[in-house]
Amino acid sequence: MSRTRWRLGLGATALLTATAVLPAPAQAATVTDYTLTVDPAAQGAAIDDTMYGVFFEDINRAADGGLYAELVQNRSFEYSTADNRSYTPLTAWTVDGTAQVLNDTGRLNDRNRSYLSLAAGSSATNAGYNTGIRVEAGKKYDFSVWARTEAATTLTVTLQDTAGPLASARQVAVEGGWARYKATFTASRTSSYGRLTVATPAAAALDMVSLFPRDTYRGEPNGLRKDLAEKIEALHPGFVRFPGGCLVNTGSMEDYSEASGWQRTRAYQWKDTVGPVEQRATNANFWGYNQSYGLGYYEYFRLAEDIGAMPLPVVPALVTGCGQNKAVADDALLERHIQDTLDLIEFANGPATSAWGKVRAAMGHPRPFHLTHIEVGNEENLPDEFFARFRQFRTAIQAKYPGIQVISNSGPDDSGTVFDTAWKLNREANVDMVDEHYYNSPQWFLQNNDRYDSYDRRGPKVFLGEYASQGNAWRNALSEAAYMTGLERNADVVKLASYAPLFANEDYVQWRPDLVWFNNHASWNSANYEVQKLFMTNTGDRVVPSKASLTPSVSGPVTGAIGLSTWATSAAYDDVRVTAADGTALFGDDFSGDASKWTHTGTGTWTVQDGQYVQSDATAENTMVQAGDPAWHDYDLHVKATKKSGKEGFLVAFGVKDTGNYYWWNLGGWNNTQSAVEQASDGGKSTLISKAGSIETGRAYDIDIKVRGRQVTLYLDGQEWGRFTDDKAAEPFRQVVTRDAATGDLIVKVVNAQDGAARTAIDLGGAKVASRARVTTLAAAPDAVNSETNTPVTPVTSTLSGVSAKFTYTFPANSVTFLRIRQR
């Protein structure tokens, strides 16, 4: 089914919906007047069907305990302290009787090295994920286990919770060497607290203890959790990027073999994840848990195929990132990874008679997966080292598979030295596409709608592979929607875009925000998901040029008090002075007395010691103390700072309005690898300027910050370190218009990210249109957050009458509105 037909299906449903009333919190008494003019005769950028997609990374238990439908946690007894300090091989299991996990020659196979030795009369019980194993009355659940016994015996397998049995017990006869045994349960009642128990009257060895719902996505064995997969499908994404993320470029680049010492903290390598599940080598996950690889490359390719999306795998470039920042210098290892990448393309696209195509066919898919794009590396912070390796990957891929587009990246930030160097290298090498990543505040997204307006139309295209506005409240989703209008307007440059991350299990969270939240029995869409879905299912095929008036506003000078802080560091501060532009002293503290001028608003422990103000907790983060007048502007701030111990440097704040709104100069941040000025807006941070560099322990630094209007100049030890002007308006009213070629619809997309309604005179440039339009609106209070039990951010569809070449429409406060207007 084409994406155009999907859009038609959505629209047909919407047309039947009666006029609806918007949520009350979205309305406000104030109204601002705007104009929106459309030029239907002009032709804007073409929008590819693959414009919007999803990025799946195994973070927040997105795979095991999430999209991968397996209900047993630690099914192969491979959990280890390499995964998490608290783990043992029996994590998630309790034993009644005698049992031990062994790693010896009696194992199932070399790649599944641990197994459970259960003594006669003993049992082992698994707790599943979250509150337990979820079963639903009347549904079937398939149990399997690999077992080995010296003499014939019968395993008793039960499924129960504290209230009693959840299904009839099963007797499984086992005998002899390792073999796989199966049974099926039919749940007698619904529970989210189930436990699976395997008991044996005689000694037995067990491995790969598994319980799968029969009702997986599309009924696939070793399949996907249905509700989560269906949420991906409902987006109709143009591509699926996988498997990472930090999983790809952290840890060892060695394989899982005796030669590497059975390395357990490896980068994600695709060959570990295909073939029979009992032969897939588990691995330590960068995010602090174990990954079974039951959900592997084959399953990712199948998911992409099932939902009609382009698969977009990411492979290691042998330069680690995500805080590790090490270039692997091993030519033989590099050649092996390059060959692995060539083999991956053969696995995806080769005939069933080829070496790796045969592996794919044996897994049940003789037809090729039609891979067209592949990404090398992820957020490498060493651009020169990365690019030297990237070139070798690209050369080898293009030589053997010239039709494959090879994607590079620009590091972990939206700007700065690494970003600039990476882009220079990519441009000079005529790279096809560059992956950009950034996580910024809602204000940044409102300020930077024009980011791609000035990009070189003849240079590399952009893949915005990871972005989010640091929250799941409606204000965050609104800012992202406003930004997406800029992505569409620049669809000739931005060819692919995906919000990140995709999934979060509410009981195992390493990263916020996330698109879809879930537990063991339910899942729900974030406000951000609703925005992504609205754009993905109403993209259009071409941009229709349009213009809108701006919001009247006045931007005053940078205003606020001052602050001192640390992050995982102990530091001492002295000689703090604030002087007005005319030389008048506004504030001074040499800490010869107490610290009564300062208000402690963060964590940590602050005391005056030997004439210095010292934060002594080297593990505390965001330890802010504040002083001065929030009305200060046009001033000079001087501070003397000394790092005493810890991982990073120190932070000096200015323009401090409150605990969530300020600027700070972060010296020696990111594990003491770079310094940057960050702006906090409603608690979310954006980087305004950054440079590589570190802070020495025990050395006193003179820090001076000069604030003039919206311009700030920063000095370190008397030398200018950098300057910036924060003068971009956070424009809350944004729009883009596209055309759907299949229907002829003009799709007018308007974001009104302010507390007042936007009364808008819309001029369609003389276009002949139907008198009624289909309207889809998302509107809520800015702090609204969707949850399992309450979803205030939900699309409302209605029909608008009185549409003509010129008409007026009032866009509600804090809203995203799509008008689908049929052209005659």
CSV table of C-alpha atoms in Angstrom, one decimal, residues 298-549:
chain,number,residue,atom,x,y,z
A,298,TYR,CA,16.4,-10.0,10.8
A,299,GLU,CA,13.5,-8.9,13.0
A,300,TYR,CA,14.3,-5.2,12.3
A,301,PHE,CA,14.3,-5.8,8.6
A,302,ARG,CA,11.0,-7.7,8.9
A,303,LEU,CA,9.4,-4.9,10.8
A,304,ALA,CA,10.5,-2.3,8.2
A,305,GLU,CA,9.1,-4.5,5.5
A,306,ASP,CA,5.8,-5.2,7.3
A,307,ILE,CA,5.1,-1.5,7.8
A,308,GLY,CA,6.3,-0.5,4.3
A,309,ALA,CA,9.3,1.5,5.6
A,310,MET,CA,12.9,1.7,4.3
A,311,PRO,CA,15.4,-0.1,6.5
A,312,LEU,CA,18.3,2.2,7.6
A,313,PRO,CA,20.9,0.2,9.6
A,314,VAL,CA,23.8,1.9,11.4
A,315,VAL,CA,27.2,0.1,11.7
A,316,PRO,CA,30.2,0.9,13.9
A,317,ALA,CA,32.9,3.1,12.4
A,318,LEU,CA,35.5,2.0,15.0
A,319,VAL,CA,35.6,5.3,16.7
A,320,THR,CA,33.8,5.2,20.0
A,321,GLY,CA,31.5,8.1,21.2
A,322,CYS,CA,28.9,8.8,23.8
A,323,GLY,CA,31.6,10.0,26.3
A,324,GLN,CA,34.2,7.3,25.4
A,325,ASN,CA,35.9,9.1,22.5
A,326,LYS,CA,38.6,6.6,21.4
A,327,ALA,CA,39.7,5.8,17.9
A,328,VAL,CA,40.5,2.1,17.4
A,329,ALA,CA,43.9,1.7,15.7
A,330,ASP,CA,43.8,-1.8,14.4
A,331,ASP,CA,43.9,-2.2,10.6
A,332,ALA,CA,42.9,-5.8,10.7
A,333,LEU,CA,39.9,-5.1,12.9
A,334,LEU,CA,38.9,-2.3,10.7
A,335,GLU,CA,39.0,-4.5,7.6
A,336,ARG,CA,36.9,-7.1,9.4
A,337,HIS,CA,34.2,-4.5,10.2
A,338,ILE,CA,34.2,-3.3,6.6
A,339,GLN,CA,33.8,-6.8,5.4
A,340,ASP,CA,31.0,-7.3,8.0
A,341,THR,CA,29.2,-4.3,6.4
A,342,LEU,CA,29.6,-5.8,2.9
A,343,ASP,CA,28.2,-9.0,4.3
A,344,LEU,CA,25.3,-7.1,5.9
A,345,ILE,CA,24.3,-5.8,2.5
A,346,GLU,CA,24.5,-9.3,1.1
A,347,PHE,CA,22.3,-10.5,3.9
A,348,ALA,CA,19.7,-7.9,3.1
A,349,ASN,CA,19.9,-7.9,-0.7
A,350,GLY,CA,21.8,-11.0,-1.9
A,351,PRO,CA,20.1,-13.9,-3.6
A,352,ALA,CA,19.1,-16.9,-1.5
A,353,THR,CA,22.1,-18.8,-3.1
A,354,SER,CA,24.7,-16.3,-1.8
A,355,ALA,CA,26.5,-17.0,1.5
A,356,TRP,CA,24.6,-14.5,3.6
A,357,GLY,CA,21.4,-14.5,1.5
A,358,LYS,CA,21.3,-18.2,2.4
A,359,VAL,CA,21.3,-17.3,6.1
A,360,ARG,CA,18.4,-14.9,5.5
A,361,ALA,CA,16.5,-17.5,3.6
A,362,ALA,CA,17.1,-20.1,6.3
A,363,MET,CA,15.5,-17.7,8.7
A,364,GLY,CA,12.3,-17.7,6.6
A,365,HIS,CA,12.8,-14.8,4.1
A,366,PRO,CA,14.2,-16.0,0.7
A,367,ARG,CA,13.3,-12.6,-0.9
A,368,PRO,CA,15.7,-9.7,-0.6
A,369,PHE,CA,14.9,-6.8,1.8
A,370,HIS,CA,15.9,-4.1,-0.7
A,371,LEU,CA,18.3,-2.2,1.4
A,372,THR,CA,19.2,1.2,-0.2
A,373,HIS,CA,20.8,3.2,2.7
A,374,ILE,CA,23.4,2.4,5.3
A,375,GLU,CA,24.9,4.7,8.0
A,376,VAL,CA,28.4,4.4,9.2
A,377,GLY,CA,29.0,5.7,12.7
A,378,ASN,CA,27.0,7.6,15.2
A,379,GLU,CA,27.8,11.0,16.9
A,380,GLU,CA,31.6,10.5,16.8
A,381,ASN,CA,33.3,13.3,18.8
A,382,LEU,CA,36.7,12.8,16.9
A,383,PRO,CA,35.8,14.0,13.4
A,384,ASP,CA,39.2,13.6,11.7
A,385,GLU,CA,39.6,10.1,13.1
A,386,PHE,CA,36.0,9.2,12.2
A,387,PHE,CA,36.2,10.5,8.7
A,388,ALA,CA,39.4,8.7,7.9
A,389,ARG,CA,37.6,5.4,8.7
A,390,PHE,CA,34.3,6.5,7.1
A,391,ARG,CA,36.2,7.0,3.8
A,392,GLN,CA,37.4,3.4,3.8
A,393,PHE,CA,33.9,2.1,4.5
A,394,ARG,CA,32.4,4.2,1.7
A,395,THR,CA,35.1,3.2,-0.8
A,396,ALA,CA,34.5,-0.5,-0.2
A,397,ILE,CA,30.7,-0.2,-0.2
A,398,GLN,CA,30.6,1.9,-3.4
A,399,ALA,CA,33.0,-0.4,-5.1
A,400,LYS,CA,30.9,-3.5,-4.6
A,401,TYR,CA,27.4,-2.0,-4.2
A,402,PRO,CA,27.3,1.4,-6.0
A,403,GLY,CA,23.6,1.7,-5.5
A,404,ILE,CA,23.8,1.9,-1.8
A,405,GLN,CA,23.8,5.4,-0.3
A,406,VAL,CA,26.3,5.7,2.6
A,407,ILE,CA,25.4,8.2,5.3
A,408,SER,CA,28.0,10.1,7.5
A,409,ASN,CA,27.3,12.2,10.6
A,410,SER,CA,28.3,15.5,12.2
A,411,GLY,CA,28.8,14.6,15.8
A,412,PRO,CA,26.6,14.9,18.9
A,413,ASP,CA,25.7,18.7,18.7
A,414,ASP,CA,23.9,21.2,16.5
A,415,SER,CA,27.0,23.5,16.4
A,416,GLY,CA,30.5,23.9,17.6
A,417,THR,CA,34.0,22.8,16.6
A,418,VAL,CA,33.3,19.1,16.1
A,419,PHE,CA,30.1,20.0,14.1
A,420,ASP,CA,32.0,22.5,11.9
A,421,THR,CA,35.0,20.2,11.3
A,422,ALA,CA,32.7,17.2,10.5
A,423,TRP,CA,30.6,19.2,8.0
A,424,LYS,CA,33.8,20.6,6.3
A,425,LEU,CA,35.1,17.0,5.8
A,426,ASN,CA,31.7,15.8,4.6
A,427,ARG,CA,31.4,18.7,2.1
A,428,GLU,CA,34.9,18.3,0.8
A,429,ALA,CA,34.4,14.5,0.2
A,430,ASN,CA,31.0,15.0,-1.5
A,431,VAL,CA,29.2,12.8,1.0
A,432,ASP,CA,25.6,12.0,0.0
A,433,MET,CA,24.0,12.7,3.3
A,434,VAL,CA,25.0,13.8,6.8
A,435,ASP,CA,23.2,12.8,10.0
A,436,GLU,CA,22.7,15.6,12.5
A,437,HIS,CA,21.6,15.1,16.1
A,438,TYR,CA,20.5,17.5,18.8
A,439,TYR,CA,18.4,17.7,21.9
A,440,ASN,CA,17.5,21.3,22.8
A,441,SER,CA,15.0,23.4,24.7
A,442,PRO,CA,11.6,24.3,23.3
A,443,GLN,CA,12.8,27.9,22.9
A,444,TRP,CA,15.7,26.7,20.7
A,445,PHE,CA,13.2,24.9,18.4
A,446,LEU,CA,11.0,28.0,18.2
A,447,GLN,CA,14.1,30.2,17.5
A,448,ASN,CA,15.6,28.0,14.8
A,449,ASN,CA,12.8,27.3,12.4
A,450,ASP,CA,15.0,28.8,9.7
A,451,ARG,CA,18.0,26.6,10.4
A,452,TYR,CA,18.1,24.9,7.0
A,453,ASP,CA,17.0,28.0,5.0
A,454,SER,CA,20.7,28.9,4.5
A,455,TYR,CA,22.1,25.4,3.9
A,456,ASP,CA,23.9,24.8,0.5
A,457,ARG,CA,21.4,23.3,-1.9
A,458,ARG,CA,24.2,21.7,-3.8
A,459,GLY,CA,26.0,20.2,-0.8
A,460,PRO,CA,25.3,17.0,1.2
A,461,LYS,CA,21.7,16.4,2.2
A,462,VAL,CA,20.7,16.3,5.8
A,463,PHE,CA,19.4,13.3,7.8
A,464,LEU,CA,18.0,14.7,11.1
A,465,GLY,CA,18.4,11.3,12.8
A,466,GLU,CA,17.8,12.3,16.4
A,467,TYR,CA,16.1,15.3,17.8
A,468,ALA,CA,13.7,16.2,20.7
A,469,SER,CA,12.9,19.2,22.9
A,470,GLN,CA,13.8,17.7,26.2
A,471,GLY,CA,10.3,16.9,27.5
A,472,ASN,CA,7.0,15.2,26.9
A,473,ALA,CA,4.7,18.1,27.9
A,474,TRP,CA,2.6,19.7,25.3
A,475,ARG,CA,4.8,22.8,25.1
A,476,ASN,CA,7.7,20.5,24.0
A,477,ALA,CA,5.6,18.9,21.3
A,478,LEU,CA,4.4,22.3,20.1
A,479,SER,CA,7.9,23.6,19.7
A,480,GLU,CA,8.8,20.4,17.7
A,481,ALA,CA,5.8,20.9,15.5
A,482,ALA,CA,6.8,24.5,14.8
A,483,TYR,CA,10.3,23.2,13.9
A,484,MET,CA,8.9,20.5,11.6
A,485,THR,CA,7.3,23.2,9.4
A,486,GLY,CA,10.8,24.4,8.8
A,487,LEU,CA,12.0,20.9,8.0
A,488,GLU,CA,9.2,20.5,5.4
A,489,ARG,CA,9.9,23.9,3.9
A,490,ASN,CA,13.5,22.8,3.4
A,491,ALA,CA,12.6,19.3,2.1
A,492,ASP,CA,15.1,19.7,-0.7
A,493,VAL,CA,17.9,19.7,1.9
A,494,VAL,CA,16.4,17.7,4.8
A,495,LYS,CA,15.6,14.4,3.3
A,496,LEU,CA,15.0,12.3,6.4
A,497,ALA,CA,14.0,13.1,10.0
A,498,SER,CA,13.2,11.0,13.1
A,499,TYR,CA,12.4,11.9,16.6
A,500,ALA,CA,14.4,10.1,19.3
A,501,PRO,CA,14.2,7.9,21.3
A,502,LEU,CA,11.1,5.9,20.3
A,503,PHE,CA,10.2,3.8,23.4
A,504,ALA,CA,10.4,3.9,27.2
A,505,ASN,CA,9.4,1.3,29.7
A,506,GLU,CA,8.2,3.4,32.6
A,507,ASP,CA,10.1,1.2,35.2
A,508,TYR,CA,13.4,1.2,33.3
A,509,VAL,CA,14.2,4.7,32.2
A,510,GLN,CA,17.6,5.9,31.2
A,511,TRP,CA,16.6,8.8,29.0
A,512,ARG,CA,13.8,11.3,28.7
A,513,PRO,CA,11.8,12.3,26.7
A,514,ASP,CA,10.5,9.4,24.7
A,515,LEU,CA,7.9,9.0,22.0
A,516,VAL,CA,5.9,6.1,23.3
A,517,TRP,CA,5.6,5.0,27.0
A,518,PHE,CA,4.6,1.5,28.2
A,519,ASN,CA,4.7,-1.0,31.0
A,520,ASN,CA,3.9,-4.7,31.0
A,521,HIS,CA,0.2,-4.3,30.3
A,522,ALA,CA,-0.4,-1.0,28.6
A,523,SER,CA,1.2,1.6,26.2
A,524,TRP,CA,0.3,5.2,25.5
A,525,ASN,CA,1.3,8.0,23.1
A,526,SER,CA,3.1,11.0,24.3
A,527,ALA,CA,2.1,14.5,23.1
A,528,ASN,CA,5.1,14.4,20.9
A,529,TYR,CA,3.9,11.2,19.2
A,530,GLU,CA,0.6,12.8,18.3
A,531,VAL,CA,2.5,15.6,16.6
A,532,GLN,CA,4.8,13.2,14.7
A,533,LYS,CA,1.8,11.1,13.6
A,534,LEU,CA,-0.1,14.2,12.4
A,535,PHE,CA,2.9,15.2,10.2
A,536,MET,CA,3.7,11.7,9.0
A,537,THR,CA,0.2,10.9,7.9
A,538,ASN,CA,-0.4,14.3,6.3
A,539,THR,CA,3.0,15.1,4.7
A,540,GLY,CA,2.0,15.9,1.1
A,541,ASP,CA,4.2,15.5,-1.9
A,542,ARG,CA,5.4,19.1,-2.5
A,543,VAL,CA,5.7,22.3,-0.6
A,544,VAL,CA,3.5,25.2,-1.7
A,545,PRO,CA,5.2,28.5,-1.0
A,546,SER,CA,3.5,30.5,1.7
A,547,LYS,CA,4.2,33.5,4.0
A,548,ALA,CA,2.8,34.4,7.4
A,549,SER,CA,3.1,37.6,9.4
